C-alpha cells in the first residue's frame, strides 16, 4: 500500500486528510481478499510480489540474517524521496511477474470482472444491460459464486469505465472492450501508467532502485 493521504474523521467533529506514515507488507500463501464494504480503494492499491521459485535447500537462519540487515534496509527505504517511493509502486507493474500476479489476484477477488474476461475476451458492442447482467448471474451460479445485485454490477461497470449509452426509452447498452488485450488492468490497478493516452510511457523513471546501467557497481563520488 502506498502512503497516500487518507481521510481522518472524528465523528460529528472535524475532518482532515493525513498521511499514516506506514507501508504495510503482508506475506500470504494464497491470494489476499479485500472486503467490498467501502474498501474498493484499498483493493486497487494491493501490489502482489510472487515468489515462484522456492530454494532447493531453505535457509533456516534466513530470518536471523535479515535482522542483521534491517538497518541497511531501513536506511535505503528512509532515503527514498516521496516521489521515488511513489514511482516504485506506480511502476511495479513493469515487472511481468508482479503485473500478472496482481491481475490474477484482482480477478480472483472480483468474479464480476472475471465474467467479462471469460464471456467477452474479444469484446462486444451494444450489449443490453439486462442481458449482460443475466449472463453474469448464470455464469456466477455455474462457477460457484454468489451473484451480486444488478445495482452493484452496474456500479462496477462504471468504475471499470465500460462505455455505455441509453436510448430514449431508458434502455442501457454497454460496449464491452476486448477484456484480454484491450483493457489495461495494470493501469486500473495503479501499478503501471496507462499504455495509451497522455499518461502513456514505456520506460520507468530512474530511481535509486533502478539506476542507470553504467552506474551500477561504480565507485561513489
mmCIF file of C-alpha atoms in Angstrom:
data_model
loop_
_atom_site.group_PDB
_atom_site.id
_atom_site.type_symbol
_atom_site.label_atom_id
_atom_site.label_comp_id
_atom_site.label_asym_id
_atom_site.label_seq_id
_atom_site.Cartn_x
_atom_site.Cartn_y
_atom_site.Cartn_z
ATOM 1 C CA UNK A 1 0.000 0.000 0.000
ATOM 2 C CA UNK A 2 1.243 3.472 -0.737
ATOM 3 C CA UNK A 3 1.479 6.294 1.773
ATOM 4 C CA UNK A 4 -1.272 8.322 0.114
ATOM 5 C CA UNK A 5 -3.419 10.713 2.168
ATOM 6 C CA UNK A 6 -6.447 9.098 3.770
ATOM 7 C CA UNK A 7 -9.494 10.597 5.380
ATOM 8 C CA UNK A 8 -9.331 11.046 9.150
ATOM 9 C CA UNK A 9 -12.701 11.635 10.716
ATOM 10 C CA UNK A 10 -13.747 12.385 14.282
ATOM 11 C CA UNK A 11 -17.407 11.542 14.358
ATOM 12 C CA UNK A 12 -19.546 14.668 14.367
ATOM 13 C CA UNK A 13 -16.384 16.797 14.626
ATOM 14 C CA UNK A 14 -13.514 17.804 12.366
ATOM 15 C CA UNK A 15 -12.436 16.069 9.163
ATOM 16 C CA UNK A 16 -8.956 16.236 7.701
ATOM 17 C CA UNK A 17 -6.517 14.484 5.361
ATOM 18 C CA UNK A 18 -3.404 12.981 6.925
ATOM 19 C CA UNK A 19 -0.693 10.527 5.958
ATOM 20 C CA UNK A 20 -0.452 7.497 8.197
ATOM 21 C CA UNK A 21 3.288 7.236 7.533
ATOM 22 C CA UNK A 22 3.247 3.473 7.098
ATOM 23 C CA UNK A 23 3.531 0.919 4.323
ATOM 24 C CA UNK A 24 2.099 -2.486 5.175
ATOM 25 C CA UNK A 25 3.726 -5.633 3.785
ATOM 26 C CA UNK A 26 1.825 -8.892 4.216
ATOM 27 C CA UNK A 27 3.090 -12.380 3.423
ATOM 28 C CA UNK A 28 0.482 -14.918 2.299
ATOM 29 C CA UNK A 29 0.395 -18.357 0.745
ATOM 30 C CA UNK A 30 -2.844 -17.500 -1.030
ATOM 31 C CA UNK A 31 -4.473 -14.514 -2.682
ATOM 32 C CA UNK A 32 -5.426 -11.613 -0.440
ATOM 33 C CA UNK A 33 -9.140 -10.836 -0.361
ATOM 34 C CA UNK A 34 -10.464 -7.364 0.386
ATOM 35 C CA UNK A 35 -13.978 -6.778 1.779
ATOM 36 C CA UNK A 36 -16.223 -4.882 -0.627
ATOM 37 C CA UNK A 37 -17.779 -2.685 2.065
ATOM 38 C CA UNK A 38 -16.199 0.633 1.214
ATOM 39 C CA UNK A 39 -12.620 -0.620 0.790
ATOM 40 C CA UNK A 40 -12.510 -0.603 -3.014
ATOM 41 C CA UNK A 41 -9.719 1.998 -2.967
ATOM 42 C CA UNK A 42 -7.524 -0.361 -0.939
ATOM 43 C CA UNK A 43 -8.336 -3.171 -3.351
ATOM 44 C CA UNK A 44 -6.816 -1.179 -6.218
ATOM 45 C CA UNK A 45 -3.639 -0.460 -4.250
ATOM 46 C CA UNK A 46 -2.554 -4.001 -3.488
ATOM 47 C CA UNK A 47 0.712 -4.917 -5.159
ATOM 48 C CA UNK A 48 1.384 -8.664 -5.275
ATOM 49 C CA UNK A 49 5.023 -9.796 -5.403
ATOM 50 C CA UNK A 50 5.105 -13.546 -6.161
ATOM 51 C CA UNK A 51 7.908 -15.868 -5.073
ATOM 52 C CA UNK A 52 7.567 -18.749 -7.526
ATOM 53 C CA UNK A 53 10.971 -20.390 -7.199
ATOM 54 C CA UNK A 54 11.486 -21.697 -3.666
ATOM 55 C CA UNK A 55 15.090 -22.622 -2.840
ATOM 56 C CA UNK A 56 16.072 -26.249 -3.117
ATOM 57 C CA UNK A 57 17.519 -26.075 0.380
ATOM 58 C CA UNK A 58 15.711 -23.478 2.531
ATOM 59 C CA UNK A 59 17.949 -21.360 4.735
ATOM 60 C CA UNK A 60 16.628 -21.955 8.241
ATOM 61 C CA UNK A 61 18.614 -18.968 9.531
ATOM 62 C CA UNK A 62 17.383 -16.512 6.903
ATOM 63 C CA UNK A 63 15.289 -14.525 9.380
ATOM 64 C CA UNK A 64 18.341 -14.046 11.608
ATOM 65 C CA UNK A 65 20.455 -12.929 8.650
ATOM 66 C CA UNK A 66 17.771 -10.481 7.532
ATOM 67 C CA UNK A 67 17.564 -8.990 11.019
ATOM 68 C CA UNK A 68 21.258 -8.199 10.727
ATOM 69 C CA UNK A 69 20.478 -6.279 7.520
ATOM 70 C CA UNK A 70 17.495 -4.350 8.901
ATOM 71 C CA UNK A 71 19.462 -1.166 9.489
ATOM 72 C CA UNK A 72 20.630 -1.137 5.873
ATOM 73 C CA UNK A 73 17.156 -1.932 4.537
ATOM 74 C CA UNK A 74 15.673 0.832 6.665
ATOM 75 C CA UNK A 75 18.354 3.282 5.538
ATOM 76 C CA UNK A 76 17.530 2.504 1.893
ATOM 77 C CA UNK A 77 13.783 2.930 2.430
ATOM 78 C CA UNK A 78 14.221 6.076 4.534
ATOM 79 C CA UNK A 79 16.492 7.555 1.888
ATOM 80 C CA UNK A 80 13.798 7.351 -0.782
ATOM 81 C CA UNK A 81 12.037 10.598 -1.528
ATOM 82 C CA UNK A 82 8.238 10.669 -1.672
ATOM 83 C CA UNK A 83 8.402 10.797 -5.464
ATOM 84 C CA UNK A 84 10.784 7.819 -5.631
ATOM 85 C CA UNK A 85 8.617 5.759 -3.261
ATOM 86 C CA UNK A 86 5.512 6.517 -5.302
ATOM 87 C CA UNK A 87 7.395 5.705 -8.508
ATOM 88 C CA UNK A 88 8.428 2.280 -7.208
ATOM 89 C CA UNK A 89 4.791 1.427 -6.506
ATOM 90 C CA UNK A 90 3.432 3.122 -9.631
ATOM 91 C CA UNK A 91 5.844 1.194 -11.852
ATOM 92 C CA UNK A 92 5.753 -2.152 -10.021
ATOM 93 C CA UNK A 93 3.621 -3.492 -12.882
ATOM 94 C CA UNK A 94 6.553 -3.036 -15.268
ATOM 95 C CA UNK A 95 7.775 -6.339 -13.796
ATOM 96 C CA UNK A 96 5.765 -9.013 -15.607
ATOM 97 C CA UNK A 97 5.570 -11.372 -12.617
ATOM 98 C CA UNK A 98 4.177 -8.602 -10.385
ATOM 99 C CA UNK A 99 1.701 -7.458 -13.024
ATOM 100 C CA UNK A 100 0.434 -10.970 -13.757
ATOM 101 C CA UNK A 101 0.095 -11.894 -10.074
ATOM 102 C CA UNK A 102 -1.664 -8.609 -9.224
ATOM 103 C CA UNK A 103 -4.149 -9.021 -12.082
ATOM 104 C CA UNK A 104 -4.740 -12.678 -11.206
ATOM 105 C CA UNK A 105 -5.402 -11.681 -7.582
ATOM 106 C CA UNK A 106 -7.831 -8.977 -8.688
ATOM 107 C CA UNK A 107 -9.780 -11.313 -10.985
ATOM 108 C CA UNK A 108 -9.847 -13.991 -8.300
ATOM 109 C CA UNK A 109 -11.391 -11.472 -5.902
ATOM 110 C CA UNK A 110 -13.814 -9.996 -8.443
ATOM 111 C CA UNK A 111 -15.858 -12.670 -10.233
ATOM 112 C CA UNK A 112 -17.873 -9.920 -11.956
ATOM 113 C CA UNK A 113 -14.757 -8.828 -13.839
ATOM 114 C CA UNK A 114 -13.652 -12.434 -14.408
ATOM 115 C CA UNK A 115 -17.028 -12.980 -16.073
ATOM 116 C CA UNK A 116 -16.310 -10.183 -18.553
ATOM 117 C CA UNK A 117 -12.913 -11.724 -19.342
ATOM 118 C CA UNK A 118 -14.425 -15.189 -19.861
ATOM 119 C CA UNK A 119 -17.560 -14.101 -21.727
ATOM 120 C CA UNK A 120 -16.144 -11.237 -23.805
ATOM 121 C CA UNK A 121 -12.464 -11.995 -24.463
ATOM 122 C CA UNK A 122 -12.658 -10.084 -27.759
ATOM 123 C CA UNK A 123 -15.231 -7.530 -26.608
ATOM 124 C CA UNK A 124 -18.700 -6.820 -27.967
ATOM 125 C CA UNK A 125 -20.612 -3.651 -28.735
ATOM 126 C CA UNK A 126 -24.236 -2.846 -27.920
ATOM 127 C CA UNK A 127 -24.796 -5.430 -25.191
ATOM 128 C CA UNK A 128 -28.073 -4.677 -23.422
ATOM 129 C CA UNK A 129 -27.539 -4.103 -19.701
ATOM 130 C CA UNK A 130 -30.160 -6.669 -18.725
ATOM 131 C CA UNK A 131 -28.598 -9.324 -20.973
ATOM 132 C CA UNK A 132 -25.138 -8.529 -19.612
ATOM 133 C CA UNK A 133 -26.299 -8.901 -16.025
ATOM 134 C CA UNK A 134 -28.376 -12.002 -16.762
ATOM 135 C CA UNK A 135 -25.350 -13.628 -18.397
ATOM 136 C CA UNK A 136 -23.262 -12.756 -15.342
ATOM 137 C CA UNK A 137 -25.814 -14.292 -12.944
ATOM 138 C CA UNK A 138 -25.874 -17.556 -14.905
ATOM 139 C CA UNK A 139 -22.074 -17.593 -15.120
ATOM 140 C CA UNK A 140 -21.708 -16.925 -11.382
ATOM 141 C CA UNK A 141 -24.093 -19.720 -10.413
ATOM 142 C CA UNK A 142 -22.318 -22.110 -12.766
ATOM 143 C CA UNK A 143 -18.940 -21.263 -11.236
ATOM 144 C CA UNK A 144 -19.897 -21.401 -7.572
ATOM 145 C CA UNK A 145 -20.164 -17.646 -6.935
ATOM 146 C CA UNK A 146 -22.965 -15.725 -5.286
ATOM 147 C CA UNK A 147 -24.192 -13.124 -7.813
ATOM 148 C CA UNK A 148 -24.118 -9.501 -6.720
ATOM 149 C CA UNK A 149 -27.128 -7.250 -7.205
ATOM 150 C CA UNK A 150 -27.925 -5.600 -10.516
ATOM 151 C CA UNK A 151 -27.233 -2.199 -8.949
ATOM 152 C CA UNK A 152 -23.769 -3.206 -7.728
ATOM 153 C CA UNK A 153 -22.993 -4.797 -11.074
ATOM 154 C CA UNK A 154 -23.871 -1.565 -12.867
ATOM 155 C CA UNK A 155 -21.756 0.438 -10.418
ATOM 156 C CA UNK A 156 -18.776 -1.825 -11.092
ATOM 157 C CA UNK A 157 -19.209 -1.383 -14.852
ATOM 158 C CA UNK A 158 -18.999 2.367 -14.313
ATOM 159 C CA UNK A 159 -15.907 2.006 -12.099
ATOM 160 C CA UNK A 160 -14.230 -0.044 -14.816
ATOM 161 C CA UNK A 161 -15.058 2.675 -17.318
ATOM 162 C CA UNK A 162 -17.067 0.364 -19.592
ATOM 163 C CA UNK A 163 -18.668 2.698 -22.198
ATOM 164 C CA UNK A 164 -22.451 2.730 -22.219
ATOM 165 C CA UNK A 165 -25.323 4.581 -23.824
ATOM 166 C CA UNK A 166 -29.002 4.984 -23.042
ATOM 167 C CA UNK A 167 -31.861 5.019 -25.522
ATOM 168 C CA UNK A 168 -34.770 7.433 -25.349
ATOM 169 C CA UNK A 169 -36.733 4.635 -23.727
ATOM 170 C CA UNK A 170 -34.168 4.314 -20.932
ATOM 171 C CA UNK A 171 -32.590 1.047 -22.126
ATOM 172 C CA UNK A 172 -28.843 0.898 -21.371
ATOM 173 C CA UNK A 173 -26.350 -0.697 -23.753
ATOM 174 C CA UNK A 174 -22.698 -1.423 -22.964
ATOM 175 C CA UNK A 175 -19.764 -1.525 -25.367
ATOM 176 C CA UNK A 176 -17.638 -4.179 -23.696
ATOM 177 C CA UNK A 177 -13.974 -3.788 -24.737
ATOM 178 C CA UNK A 178 -11.555 -6.581 -25.521
ATOM 179 C CA UNK A 179 -11.048 -7.729 -21.928
ATOM 180 C CA UNK A 180 -7.941 -9.787 -22.741
ATOM 181 C CA UNK A 181 -5.855 -7.370 -24.808
ATOM 182 C CA UNK A 182 -7.839 -4.144 -24.813
ATOM 183 C CA UNK A 183 -8.438 -3.464 -21.112
ATOM 184 C CA UNK A 184 -5.472 -2.006 -19.243
ATOM 185 C CA UNK A 185 -5.733 -3.855 -15.921
ATOM 186 C CA UNK A 186 -2.291 -2.717 -14.757
ATOM 187 C CA UNK A 187 -3.260 0.946 -15.151
ATOM 188 C CA UNK A 188 -6.621 0.337 -13.468
ATOM 189 C CA UNK A 189 -4.825 -1.234 -10.503
ATOM 190 C CA UNK A 190 -2.391 1.706 -10.489
ATOM 191 C CA UNK A 191 0.694 -0.442 -10.775
ATOM 192 C CA UNK A 192 1.617 0.988 -14.194
ATOM 193 C CA UNK A 193 0.866 4.142 -16.184
ATOM 194 C CA UNK A 194 -1.627 3.797 -19.000
ATOM 195 C CA UNK A 195 -0.248 2.201 -22.149
ATOM 196 C CA UNK A 196 -2.157 4.709 -24.286
ATOM 197 C CA UNK A 197 -3.174 8.334 -23.938
ATOM 198 C CA UNK A 198 -1.454 11.377 -22.417
ATOM 199 C CA UNK A 199 -0.029 9.401 -19.454
ATOM 200 C CA UNK A 200 1.359 6.609 -21.613
ATOM 201 C CA UNK A 201 5.064 5.818 -21.377
ATOM 202 C CA UNK A 202 7.113 2.667 -21.784
ATOM 203 C CA UNK A 203 10.190 3.411 -19.694
ATOM 204 C CA UNK A 204 10.095 3.728 -15.888
ATOM 205 C CA UNK A 205 11.885 6.757 -14.436
ATOM 206 C CA UNK A 206 15.263 6.115 -12.824
ATOM 207 C CA UNK A 207 15.408 5.870 -9.025
ATOM 208 C CA UNK A 208 17.926 4.561 -6.505
ATOM 209 C CA UNK A 209 16.382 1.123 -7.083
ATOM 210 C CA UNK A 210 16.934 1.092 -10.851
ATOM 211 C CA UNK A 211 19.937 3.351 -11.562
ATOM 212 C CA UNK A 212 21.494 3.820 -14.964
ATOM 213 C CA UNK A 213 23.242 0.542 -16.011
ATOM 214 C CA UNK A 214 26.625 2.233 -16.399
ATOM 215 C CA UNK A 215 26.494 3.410 -12.783
ATOM 216 C CA UNK A 216 25.750 0.016 -11.270
ATOM 217 C CA UNK A 217 28.810 -1.009 -9.299
ATOM 218 C CA UNK A 218 30.535 2.300 -9.932
ATOM 219 C CA UNK A 219 32.571 3.829 -7.152
ATOM 220 C CA UNK A 220 30.706 6.571 -5.286
ATOM 221 C CA UNK A 221 31.992 10.128 -5.808
#
